Coordinates of C-alpha atoms in Angstrom, one line a residue:
Chain A
M1 CA -9.4 -5.8 61.9
S2 CA -12.2 -8.3 61.4
E3 CA -12.7 -11.8 62.9
P4 CA -9.7 -14.2 62.5
I5 CA -10.2 -16.7 59.7
L6 CA -7.4 -18.9 61.1
K7 CA -6.7 -19.4 64.7
L8 CA -4.1 -21.7 66.3
E9 CA -4.5 -22.5 69.9
G10 CA -1.7 -24.1 71.8
V11 CA -0.5 -26.2 68.9
C12 CA 2.2 -28.7 69.6
T13 CA 3.9 -30.8 67.0
N14 CA 6.5 -33.5 67.4
I15 CA 8.8 -34.7 64.6
A16 CA 10.2 -38.0 65.6
Q17 CA 11.4 -37.5 69.2
Y18 CA 11.8 -33.7 68.8
H19 CA 9.2 -31.3 70.3
I20 CA 9.3 -28.7 67.5
L21 CA 6.2 -26.7 68.3
Q22 CA 5.5 -26.3 72.0
G23 CA 2.4 -24.2 72.1
V24 CA 1.8 -21.9 69.1
D25 CA -1.0 -19.4 69.4
L26 CA -1.7 -17.4 66.3
A27 CA -4.5 -15.5 64.7
V28 CA -4.8 -14.5 61.0
S29 CA -7.4 -11.9 60.4
A30 CA -9.7 -12.2 57.4
G31 CA -8.5 -9.9 54.6
G32 CA -5.2 -9.2 56.2
V33 CA -1.6 -10.2 56.0
T34 CA 0.0 -11.7 59.0
M35 CA 3.7 -12.1 59.1
L36 CA 5.3 -15.0 61.0
L37 CA 8.8 -14.0 62.0
G38 CA 11.6 -15.4 64.0
R39 CA 15.1 -16.7 63.7
N40 CA 16.0 -19.8 61.8
G41 CA 14.9 -23.1 63.3
V42 CA 12.2 -21.7 65.6
G43 CA 9.3 -23.6 64.0
K44 CA 7.9 -21.2 61.4
T45 CA 7.9 -23.7 58.5
T46 CA 6.7 -26.4 60.8
T47 CA 3.8 -24.2 61.8
L48 CA 2.7 -23.8 58.2
R49 CA 3.2 -27.5 57.5
T50 CA 1.1 -28.4 60.6
I51 CA -1.7 -26.1 59.4
M52 CA -1.7 -28.1 56.1
G53 CA -1.7 -31.4 58.0
L54 CA 1.7 -32.4 56.5
W55 CA 2.8 -32.7 60.1
R56 CA 0.2 -33.7 62.7
A57 CA -0.4 -31.5 65.7
H58 CA -0.5 -33.8 68.7
A59 CA -2.0 -31.1 70.9
G60 CA -4.0 -27.9 70.4
R61 CA -6.5 -26.8 67.8
V62 CA -6.2 -25.4 64.3
L63 CA -9.4 -23.5 63.7
F64 CA -10.1 -22.5 60.1
D65 CA -13.3 -20.4 59.9
G66 CA -14.4 -22.0 63.2
Q67 CA -13.8 -25.6 62.1
D68 CA -11.0 -27.7 63.6
I69 CA -9.0 -28.8 60.6
A70 CA -6.3 -30.5 62.6
V71 CA -8.3 -33.7 62.3
L72 CA -8.6 -33.6 58.4
S73 CA -6.3 -35.2 55.9
T74 CA -4.0 -32.9 53.9
P75 CA -6.1 -33.1 50.6
A76 CA -9.2 -32.3 52.6
I77 CA -7.5 -29.3 54.3
A78 CA -6.4 -28.0 50.8
R79 CA -10.0 -28.4 49.6
T80 CA -11.3 -26.2 52.4
G81 CA -9.7 -23.4 50.4
I82 CA -6.1 -23.0 51.6
G83 CA -3.4 -22.4 49.1
F84 CA 0.1 -23.4 50.2
V85 CA 3.4 -22.2 48.8
P86 CA 6.1 -24.3 50.4
E87 CA 9.6 -23.2 51.0
D88 CA 11.0 -25.7 48.5
M89 CA 8.5 -24.4 45.9
G90 CA 7.5 -28.0 45.1
I91 CA 6.7 -27.4 41.4
F92 CA 6.3 -30.4 39.2
S93 CA 9.3 -30.1 36.9
D94 CA 8.3 -32.9 34.5
L95 CA 5.0 -31.1 33.7
T96 CA 4.7 -27.9 31.7
V97 CA 3.9 -24.6 33.3
E98 CA 0.4 -24.8 32.0
E99 CA -0.1 -28.3 33.5
N100 CA 1.2 -27.1 36.8
M101 CA -1.3 -24.3 36.8
V102 CA -4.2 -26.5 35.7
L103 CA -3.5 -29.0 38.4
A104 CA -3.4 -26.3 41.0
A105 CA -7.0 -25.3 40.1
A106 CA -8.3 -28.5 41.7
S107 CA -11.9 -27.4 41.7
G108 CA -12.3 -26.7 38.0
P109 CA -11.0 -25.1 34.9
L110 CA -8.7 -22.0 35.1
D111 CA -10.6 -18.7 35.1
P112 CA -9.3 -16.6 32.1
A113 CA -9.6 -13.3 33.9
R114 CA -7.7 -14.6 36.9
L115 CA -5.1 -16.0 34.5
D116 CA -4.6 -12.6 32.8
W117 CA -4.0 -11.1 36.3
I118 CA -1.4 -13.8 37.0
F119 CA 0.2 -13.2 33.6
A120 CA 0.4 -9.5 34.4
A121 CA 2.0 -10.1 37.8
F122 CA 4.4 -12.7 36.5
P123 CA 5.2 -12.2 32.8
P124 CA 7.5 -15.3 32.6
I125 CA 4.5 -17.6 33.4
R126 CA 3.0 -16.5 30.1
T127 CA 6.4 -16.7 28.2
F128 CA 7.1 -20.2 29.3
W129 CA 3.5 -21.4 29.4
K130 CA 4.1 -24.5 27.2
Q131 CA 7.6 -25.3 28.6
P132 CA 8.5 -27.9 31.1
A133 CA 8.6 -26.2 34.5
G134 CA 11.9 -27.9 35.2
N135 CA 13.5 -25.5 32.6
L136 CA 12.6 -22.4 34.6
S137 CA 15.2 -20.4 36.6
G138 CA 15.0 -20.4 40.4
G139 CA 13.1 -17.0 40.5
Q140 CA 10.7 -18.2 37.8
K141 CA 10.0 -21.4 39.7
Q142 CA 9.2 -19.3 42.7
M143 CA 6.8 -17.2 40.6
L144 CA 5.2 -20.4 39.4
S145 CA 4.9 -21.7 42.9
I146 CA 3.0 -18.5 44.0
A147 CA 1.0 -18.3 40.7
R148 CA -0.1 -21.9 41.4
A149 CA -1.5 -20.9 44.8
M150 CA -3.2 -17.9 43.1
A151 CA -4.6 -20.2 40.3
E152 CA -8.0 -20.0 41.9
E153 CA -9.5 -18.0 44.7
R154 CA -8.4 -19.3 48.1
R155 CA -9.9 -18.4 51.4
L156 CA -6.4 -18.4 52.9
Y157 CA -2.8 -18.3 51.5
L158 CA 0.1 -19.8 53.4
I159 CA 3.3 -18.6 51.9
D160 CA 6.7 -19.8 53.1
E161 CA 9.6 -17.4 52.4
P162 CA 8.6 -16.3 48.9
T163 CA 11.8 -14.1 48.5
K164 CA 14.4 -16.5 49.8
G165 CA 17.5 -16.7 47.6
L166 CA 16.1 -14.4 44.9
A167 CA 17.8 -11.6 43.0
P168 CA 16.7 -8.1 44.2
A169 CA 14.8 -7.4 41.0
I170 CA 12.8 -10.6 41.3
V171 CA 12.1 -9.8 45.0
A172 CA 10.5 -6.6 43.8
T173 CA 8.3 -8.4 41.3
M174 CA 7.3 -10.9 44.0
A175 CA 6.5 -8.2 46.5
G176 CA 4.5 -6.4 43.9
A177 CA 2.4 -9.5 43.1
L178 CA 1.8 -10.2 46.8
R179 CA 0.8 -6.6 47.3
D180 CA -1.7 -7.1 44.5
L181 CA -3.0 -10.2 46.1
K182 CA -3.4 -8.3 49.4
A183 CA -5.2 -5.5 47.6
Q184 CA -7.8 -8.0 46.4
G185 CA -8.6 -8.7 50.1
A186 CA -6.9 -12.0 50.4
S187 CA -6.1 -13.5 53.8
I188 CA -2.4 -14.4 54.0
L189 CA -0.1 -16.0 56.5
M190 CA 3.4 -15.5 55.4
V191 CA 6.8 -16.5 56.7
E192 CA 9.4 -13.9 55.6
Q193 CA 13.0 -13.4 56.5
N194 CA 13.3 -10.2 54.4
F195 CA 12.3 -7.6 56.9
G196 CA 11.8 -5.0 54.2
V197 CA 9.2 -7.1 52.5
A198 CA 7.6 -8.0 55.8
K199 CA 7.3 -4.4 56.7
L200 CA 5.8 -3.6 53.3
L201 CA 3.2 -6.2 53.3
G202 CA 2.4 -7.1 56.9
D203 CA -0.6 -5.8 58.8
T204 CA -0.1 -7.8 61.8
C205 CA 2.8 -10.0 62.9
A206 CA 3.7 -12.9 65.2
V207 CA 7.2 -13.6 66.4
M208 CA 8.2 -17.1 67.3
D209 CA 11.0 -18.4 69.3
D210 CA 11.8 -22.0 70.4
G211 CA 8.6 -23.4 69.1
R212 CA 6.3 -20.8 70.7
T213 CA 4.8 -17.5 69.7
I214 CA 6.4 -15.0 72.0
W215 CA 4.9 -11.8 70.7
A216 CA 1.9 -10.8 68.5
G217 CA 0.8 -7.3 67.4
E218 CA 0.7 -4.7 64.7
M219 CA 3.5 -5.0 62.1
R220 CA 4.0 -1.2 62.3
E221 CA 4.6 -1.4 66.0
L222 CA 7.4 -3.9 65.6
A223 CA 8.9 -2.1 62.6
E224 CA 9.3 1.1 64.5
D225 CA 10.7 -0.3 67.6
A226 CA 14.3 -1.4 67.1
A227 CA 14.7 -2.4 70.8
L228 CA 11.7 -4.7 70.5
Q229 CA 13.2 -6.3 67.4
E230 CA 16.4 -6.8 69.2
R231 CA 14.7 -8.4 72.2
L232 CA 12.4 -10.7 70.1
M233 CA 14.8 -11.8 67.4
G234 CA 18.2 -11.2 68.8
L235 CA 19.3 -8.8 66.1
N236 CA 18.5 -5.5 64.7
M237 CA 16.5 -6.2 61.6
E238 CA 17.2 -2.7 60.1
N239 CA 20.8 -3.6 59.7
A240 CA 20.3 -7.2 58.8
Chain B
M1 CA -7.0 -36.5 13.3
L2 CA -3.7 -38.3 14.0
T3 CA -2.9 -35.9 16.8
R4 CA -6.3 -36.5 18.3
L5 CA -5.8 -40.3 18.0
L6 CA -2.5 -39.9 19.8
S7 CA -4.1 -37.7 22.4
G8 CA -1.9 -34.7 21.5
D9 CA 1.1 -36.6 22.7
G10 CA 3.0 -37.4 19.5
P11 CA 6.5 -38.9 19.3
R12 CA 8.0 -35.3 19.3
S13 CA 11.0 -36.6 17.4
L14 CA 11.4 -37.5 13.8
P15 CA 13.6 -40.6 14.3
L16 CA 11.2 -41.8 16.9
A17 CA 8.2 -41.2 14.7
L18 CA 9.8 -43.1 11.8
I19 CA 10.7 -46.1 14.0
L20 CA 7.2 -46.2 15.4
L21 CA 5.7 -45.9 12.0
A22 CA 7.9 -48.7 10.7
I23 CA 6.9 -51.0 13.6
F24 CA 3.3 -50.1 13.1
L25 CA 3.4 -50.9 9.4
C26 CA 5.4 -54.1 9.9
L27 CA 2.9 -55.3 12.5
A28 CA -0.1 -54.3 10.4
L29 CA 1.2 -56.1 7.4
A30 CA 3.1 -58.9 9.2
P31 CA 1.2 -61.8 7.7
F32 CA 1.9 -60.5 4.2
L33 CA 5.4 -59.1 4.7
F34 CA 6.7 -62.0 6.8
P35 CA 4.6 -65.1 5.9
G36 CA 5.2 -68.2 8.0
T37 CA 3.8 -69.5 11.3
R38 CA 6.8 -68.5 13.3
S39 CA 7.1 -64.9 12.2
V40 CA 3.3 -64.2 12.5
D41 CA 3.5 -65.8 15.9
T42 CA 6.3 -63.4 16.9
A43 CA 4.3 -60.5 15.5
A44 CA 1.3 -61.4 17.6
R45 CA 3.5 -61.8 20.7
I46 CA 4.9 -58.3 20.0
C47 CA 1.4 -56.9 19.8
V48 CA 0.4 -58.5 23.1
F49 CA 3.6 -57.4 24.9
I50 CA 3.3 -53.8 23.6
L51 CA 0.0 -53.6 25.4
L52 CA 1.3 -55.4 28.5
V53 CA 4.4 -53.2 28.7
A54 CA 2.4 -50.0 28.1
S55 CA 0.0 -50.9 30.9
Y56 CA 3.1 -51.5 33.2
D57 CA 4.4 -48.1 32.1
L58 CA 1.2 -46.5 33.4
T59 CA 2.1 -47.7 36.9
L60 CA 5.8 -47.6 36.8
G61 CA 6.6 -44.7 34.5
Y62 CA 3.6 -42.4 35.1
A63 CA 2.5 -43.1 38.7
G64 CA 5.9 -44.1 39.9
I65 CA 4.6 -47.3 41.6
V66 CA 6.9 -50.3 41.5
S67 CA 4.7 -53.5 41.3
F68 CA 5.8 -57.0 40.7
A69 CA 2.2 -58.3 40.3
H70 CA 1.8 -57.4 36.7
T71 CA 2.2 -60.9 35.4
M72 CA -0.5 -62.0 37.9
F73 CA -3.0 -59.6 36.2
F74 CA -1.8 -60.8 32.8
G75 CA -2.3 -64.4 33.9
M76 CA -5.8 -63.6 35.2
G77 CA -6.9 -62.5 31.8
A78 CA -5.3 -65.5 30.2
Y79 CA -6.8 -68.0 32.6
G80 CA -10.2 -66.3 32.4
V81 CA -10.3 -67.1 28.7
A82 CA -8.9 -70.6 29.2
L83 CA -11.2 -71.6 32.0
A84 CA -14.3 -70.1 30.3
S85 CA -13.4 -71.9 27.0
T86 CA -12.8 -75.2 28.9
H87 CA -16.0 -75.1 30.9
L88 CA -18.4 -73.3 28.7
G89 CA -17.2 -75.0 25.5
R90 CA -16.0 -73.5 22.3
G91 CA -17.6 -70.2 21.4
F92 CA -17.3 -66.4 21.3
D93 CA -19.5 -66.1 24.4
A94 CA -16.8 -68.1 26.3
L95 CA -14.1 -65.7 25.0
V96 CA -16.1 -62.6 25.9
L97 CA -17.2 -63.9 29.3
G98 CA -13.7 -65.2 30.1
T99 CA -12.1 -61.8 29.1
L100 CA -14.6 -59.9 31.3
A101 CA -14.2 -62.2 34.2
G102 CA -10.4 -62.0 34.0
A103 CA -10.5 -58.2 33.8
L104 CA -12.9 -58.0 36.7
A105 CA -10.8 -60.3 38.8
A106 CA -7.7 -58.2 38.0
A107 CA -9.5 -55.0 38.9
V108 CA -10.7 -56.4 42.3
F109 CA -7.3 -57.8 43.2
A110 CA -5.6 -54.5 42.2
L111 CA -8.2 -52.5 44.2
L112 CA -7.6 -54.7 47.3
I113 CA -3.8 -54.6 47.0
G114 CA -3.9 -50.9 46.4
L115 CA -6.2 -50.0 49.3
F116 CA -4.3 -52.1 51.7
S117 CA -0.8 -51.3 50.7
L118 CA -0.4 -48.1 48.7
R119 CA -0.3 -46.1 51.9
V120 CA 2.9 -47.7 52.9
R121 CA 6.4 -46.8 51.5
A122 CA 7.2 -47.8 47.9
I123 CA 9.5 -50.6 48.8
F124 CA 6.9 -52.3 51.0
F125 CA 4.3 -52.1 48.2
A126 CA 6.8 -53.8 45.9
M127 CA 7.3 -56.5 48.4
I128 CA 3.6 -57.0 49.0
T129 CA 2.9 -57.3 45.2
L130 CA 5.8 -59.8 44.9
A131 CA 4.3 -61.9 47.8
V132 CA 0.8 -61.9 46.4
A133 CA 2.0 -62.7 42.8
S134 CA 4.1 -65.5 44.1
A135 CA 1.3 -66.9 46.1
V136 CA -1.1 -66.8 43.1
A137 CA 1.5 -68.5 40.9
V138 CA 2.0 -71.3 43.5
L139 CA -1.8 -71.6 43.9
V140 CA -2.3 -71.9 40.1
S141 CA 0.4 -74.6 39.8
Q142 CA -1.0 -76.5 42.9
L143 CA -4.7 -76.4 41.9
S144 CA -4.1 -78.7 39.0
G145 CA -7.7 -80.0 39.0
L146 CA -8.9 -76.5 38.0
T147 CA -5.9 -74.9 36.3
G148 CA -4.1 -77.9 34.8
G149 CA -1.2 -77.2 37.2
E150 CA 2.2 -76.9 35.6
D151 CA 0.9 -78.4 32.4
G152 CA -1.5 -75.6 31.9
L153 CA -4.7 -75.8 29.9
N154 CA -5.3 -76.5 26.2
Y155 CA -8.7 -75.5 24.9
Q156 CA -10.6 -74.8 21.7
I157 CA -11.4 -71.4 20.4
P158 CA -14.2 -70.7 17.9
R159 CA -13.5 -72.2 14.5
A160 CA -13.8 -68.8 12.9
L161 CA -10.4 -67.9 14.5
T162 CA -8.5 -71.0 13.5
A163 CA -6.7 -72.1 10.4
A164 CA -9.4 -74.7 9.7
Q165 CA -11.8 -71.9 8.7
K166 CA -11.1 -70.7 5.1
Y167 CA -12.6 -67.4 4.0
L168 CA -11.2 -67.4 0.5
D169 CA -10.3 -70.3 -1.7
E170 CA -7.4 -68.6 -3.3
P171 CA -4.4 -67.2 -1.4
V172 CA -3.9 -63.4 -1.6
L173 CA -0.3 -62.4 -2.1
G174 CA 0.6 -66.0 -1.2
V175 CA -1.2 -65.8 2.1
R176 CA -4.1 -68.0 3.0
I177 CA -7.1 -66.0 4.1
N178 CA -8.3 -68.1 7.0
G179 CA -9.3 -67.9 10.7
K180 CA -5.8 -67.7 11.9
L181 CA -5.3 -64.5 9.9
L182 CA -8.5 -63.1 11.4
N183 CA -7.2 -64.1 14.8
Y184 CA -4.0 -62.2 14.2
Y185 CA -5.9 -59.1 13.2
L186 CA -8.1 -59.4 16.2
V187 CA -5.0 -59.3 18.4
F188 CA -3.4 -56.5 16.4
A189 CA -6.6 -54.3 16.3
A190 CA -7.4 -54.9 20.0
S191 CA -3.8 -54.1 21.1
T192 CA -3.6 -51.0 19.0
A193 CA -7.0 -49.7 20.3
L194 CA -6.1 -50.4 23.9
F195 CA -2.7 -48.8 23.5
L196 CA -4.4 -45.7 22.3
V197 CA -6.8 -45.8 25.2
L198 CA -3.8 -46.0 27.6
L199 CA -2.2 -43.1 25.8
R200 CA -5.4 -41.1 26.2
I201 CA -5.4 -41.9 30.0
V202 CA -1.9 -40.8 30.6
N203 CA -2.5 -37.6 28.8
S204 CA -5.8 -36.9 30.6
P205 CA -6.0 -34.6 33.7
F206 CA -5.9 -37.9 35.6
G207 CA -2.6 -38.8 34.0
R208 CA -1.2 -35.3 34.9
V209 CA -2.1 -35.8 38.5
L210 CA -0.3 -39.2 38.5
Q211 CA 2.8 -37.5 37.1
A212 CA 2.5 -34.8 39.8
I213 CA 2.2 -37.5 42.5
R214 CA 5.2 -39.4 41.1
E215 CA 7.3 -36.2 41.3
N216 CA 6.2 -34.9 44.7
D217 CA 3.4 -36.7 46.5
F218 CA 3.3 -34.3 49.5
R219 CA 2.9 -31.4 47.2
A220 CA 0.1 -33.1 45.3
E221 CA -1.7 -33.7 48.6
A222 CA -1.2 -30.1 49.6
I223 CA -2.9 -29.0 46.4
G224 CA -5.9 -31.2 47.3
Y225 CA -5.4 -34.6 45.5
R226 CA -5.9 -37.8 47.4
V227 CA -2.7 -39.7 46.6
V228 CA -3.9 -43.1 47.7
Y229 CA -7.1 -42.7 45.6
Y230 CA -5.2 -41.8 42.4
R231 CA -2.6 -44.5 42.9
T232 CA -5.2 -47.1 43.5
I233 CA -7.2 -46.2 40.4
A234 CA -3.9 -46.2 38.3
T235 CA -3.1 -49.7 39.6
C236 CA -6.7 -50.9 38.7
V237 CA -6.6 -49.4 35.2
S238 CA -3.2 -50.9 34.6
A239 CA -4.3 -54.3 35.9
V240 CA -7.3 -54.4 33.7
A241 CA -5.2 -53.5 30.6
A242 CA -2.8 -56.3 31.6
A243 CA -5.6 -58.8 32.0
L244 CA -7.0 -57.8 28.5
A245 CA -3.5 -58.4 27.1
G246 CA -3.5 -61.8 28.8
S247 CA -6.9 -62.6 27.2
L248 CA -5.6 -61.7 23.8
Y249 CA -2.6 -63.9 24.4
A250 CA -4.7 -66.8 25.4
I251 CA -7.0 -66.4 22.4
W252 CA -3.9 -66.4 20.1
L253 CA -2.0 -69.3 21.7
R254 CA -5.0 -71.6 22.5
Y255 CA -2.9 -72.6 25.6
V256 CA -2.2 -71.1 29.0
G257 CA 0.3 -72.3 31.5
P258 CA 2.3 -70.8 34.4
D259 CA 5.3 -70.4 32.2
T260 CA 3.6 -68.4 29.5
T261 CA 1.8 -65.9 31.7
L262 CA 2.6 -66.1 35.4
S263 CA 6.3 -66.7 35.7
F264 CA 8.6 -64.3 37.4
E265 CA 10.8 -64.4 34.3
I266 CA 8.1 -62.7 32.3
M267 CA 7.8 -60.0 35.0
V268 CA 11.6 -59.3 34.7
D269 CA 11.2 -59.2 30.9
I270 CA 8.4 -56.6 31.2
L271 CA 10.6 -54.5 33.5
L272 CA 13.5 -54.7 31.0
M273 CA 11.2 -53.8 28.1
V274 CA 9.9 -50.7 29.9
V275 CA 13.4 -49.6 31.0
I276 CA 15.0 -50.2 27.6
G277 CA 12.2 -48.6 25.7
G278 CA 11.9 -45.6 28.1
M279 CA 9.8 -45.2 31.2
G280 CA 7.0 -42.7 31.2
T281 CA 6.7 -42.3 27.5
M282 CA 4.2 -45.1 26.4
Y283 CA 6.0 -45.2 23.1
G284 CA 9.0 -46.8 24.9
A285 CA 6.7 -49.8 25.4
V286 CA 6.4 -50.2 21.6
I287 CA 10.1 -50.1 21.0
G288 CA 11.1 -52.1 24.1
A289 CA 8.7 -54.9 23.5
T290 CA 9.5 -55.1 19.8
L291 CA 13.3 -55.2 20.3
F292 CA 13.1 -57.6 23.2
I293 CA 10.9 -60.1 21.5
L294 CA 12.7 -60.0 18.3
A295 CA 16.0 -60.6 20.2
Q296 CA 14.4 -63.4 22.2
N297 CA 13.2 -65.1 19.0
Y298 CA 15.9 -64.4 16.5
L299 CA 19.1 -63.7 18.3
Q300 CA 19.9 -67.4 18.6
G301 CA 19.4 -68.1 14.9
L302 CA 21.4 -65.0 14.0
M303 CA 24.3 -66.0 16.2
G304 CA 24.2 -69.5 14.7
A305 CA 24.6 -68.1 11.3
A306 CA 27.4 -65.7 12.4
A307 CA 29.2 -68.6 14.1
A308 CA 29.0 -70.7 11.0
G309 CA 30.2 -67.9 8.8
L310 CA 33.2 -67.3 11.1
E311 CA 34.3 -70.9 11.0
G312 CA 38.1 -71.2 11.2
V313 CA 38.5 -67.8 12.9
P314 CA 39.9 -68.4 16.4
L315 CA 37.7 -67.7 19.5
L316 CA 34.8 -65.9 17.6
P317 CA 32.7 -68.9 16.6
G318 CA 32.9 -70.1 20.2
L319 CA 31.8 -66.7 21.5
L320 CA 28.9 -66.6 19.0
D321 CA 27.8 -70.1 19.7
P322 CA 23.9 -70.1 19.7
D323 CA 24.0 -71.5 23.2
R324 CA 25.5 -68.3 24.4
W325 CA 22.6 -66.1 23.2
L326 CA 21.6 -65.2 26.8
L327 CA 25.0 -63.8 27.4
W328 CA 24.7 -61.5 24.4
L329 CA 21.2 -60.6 25.3
G330 CA 22.6 -59.5 28.7
V331 CA 25.4 -57.5 27.1
L332 CA 22.9 -55.8 24.9
F333 CA 20.8 -54.7 27.9
V334 CA 23.8 -53.5 29.8
L335 CA 24.9 -51.4 26.8
S336 CA 21.4 -50.0 26.2
V337 CA 20.9 -49.0 29.8
Y338 CA 24.4 -47.5 29.8
F339 CA 24.0 -45.5 26.6
F340 CA 20.2 -44.7 26.9
P341 CA 19.6 -44.1 30.6
T342 CA 16.2 -42.6 29.8
G343 CA 15.4 -45.4 27.4
I344 CA 15.5 -45.4 23.7
A345 CA 12.3 -43.3 23.4
G346 CA 13.6 -40.9 26.0
R347 CA 16.9 -40.6 24.2
L348 CA 15.3 -40.0 20.8
R349 CA 13.2 -37.3 22.3
G350 CA 16.4 -35.7 23.6
E351 CA 15.5 -36.0 27.2

């Protein structure tokens, strides 16, 4: 694996009086997929939001390509080339699918070749191109949310639970698109509860518990070691 | 051609299109269709308020910013023309200069209010605009040496825009072709053009970002748009449009005073017009302003006629007494908000 493109060093984040992150160390290698795993409520989403500056880290550093981005505003962080797919999808339901996509390509017009690729990965995006995004089904909204992040080339993708609450057929579509994205050499940090998807896509992985990273290593190593899974996440992921 | 003029954002509903067309034709031909000082005055007022309400829709409906300072910007445009005409004397240069000065003042005020307060939560921004607008209204009524205080200012506009200037000796279709008619068409043409500009703005990429921010400002930030920057620009554009509406109003009325431009009642009226017409549609401003001003001007007369016609019937003449017109106006609003929660334009579009 090459140099890490994103590195978190001892990041702590408080939300009101709660110490949510208490020292997160994490590295995302360039051109690789890093999975962020752990039980519910251990701070995975907060970690992604802290990287985006939506929560402020009060200690530690967030190094993106060597630059500390923890001091930047959220729009400035986005403009360094980070695409963020939030857990709640956050699509603009009053705008059309097209307008959602155009807005997401903040640096210029949409690239037709890239758009064709997105259409191939997510056919509903093309079908409902001129429709208000609010009319889409839950799975289609999730597709749009990811398509929006892919609207232009990003240096890093942060993706929060892309398969949550989706029908199995759509999970397969989603996993296929993400594998496509990975094949193009994208750097991705993904939170994923579906261990099957995590195993399929992840190169490396970090496990969090109680606001800290408690284990980091190769995805394969974790996938093959049921005892390790049991110890890290308190349950056997194979049967989950 | 028409689609381009409407920035690709047509009415998208046949009834709505027909209503808008009817309003447009009535306003365009108002002096000929409804001759008489009062009806033409009502038509001019409708033109000005369509522009004013549309500019408010830009902030409230598209950017989701609740501001109570809109009449302040309206007043700045009006007082700009009034002060320039008072001090520079009668002339087109005074009108142009006053209009520009009013628009500039509105832009600067909007910029300052925006930069200082658009970072805070929406409710605080609303309170701040309310405070600033109230302060300005009090200031205008106190600085009577400059602004005429509560009495306002009367001033002269170029003769070419008054009834004293005759362009044709013979009336056309019973209407005198004079400066007053020219003045009406100045108001009509400027309002129409500026409305189309506003329509263009809300349908531009800038307008789309505003809508995105209204819906989910965190998400807009995470895509890379500076929310404060966009909100501030929207406030400034809306303020300038309101000031221009104020200037047109001042040119039409040849009088400005706190009650005609700055009062809180007008602010409430604007809010009602936007809500009744339909927020975030622009066309709602046209319908809201037209309905509201017609009701304001003619409901009383209509009720008087109805009361006289129902003489002898128990209770009804008393209920329809012209003095109770505000009650019925209120009832109309309650009903329209109840039956058209997305406004008339929103309802006609099937939203």
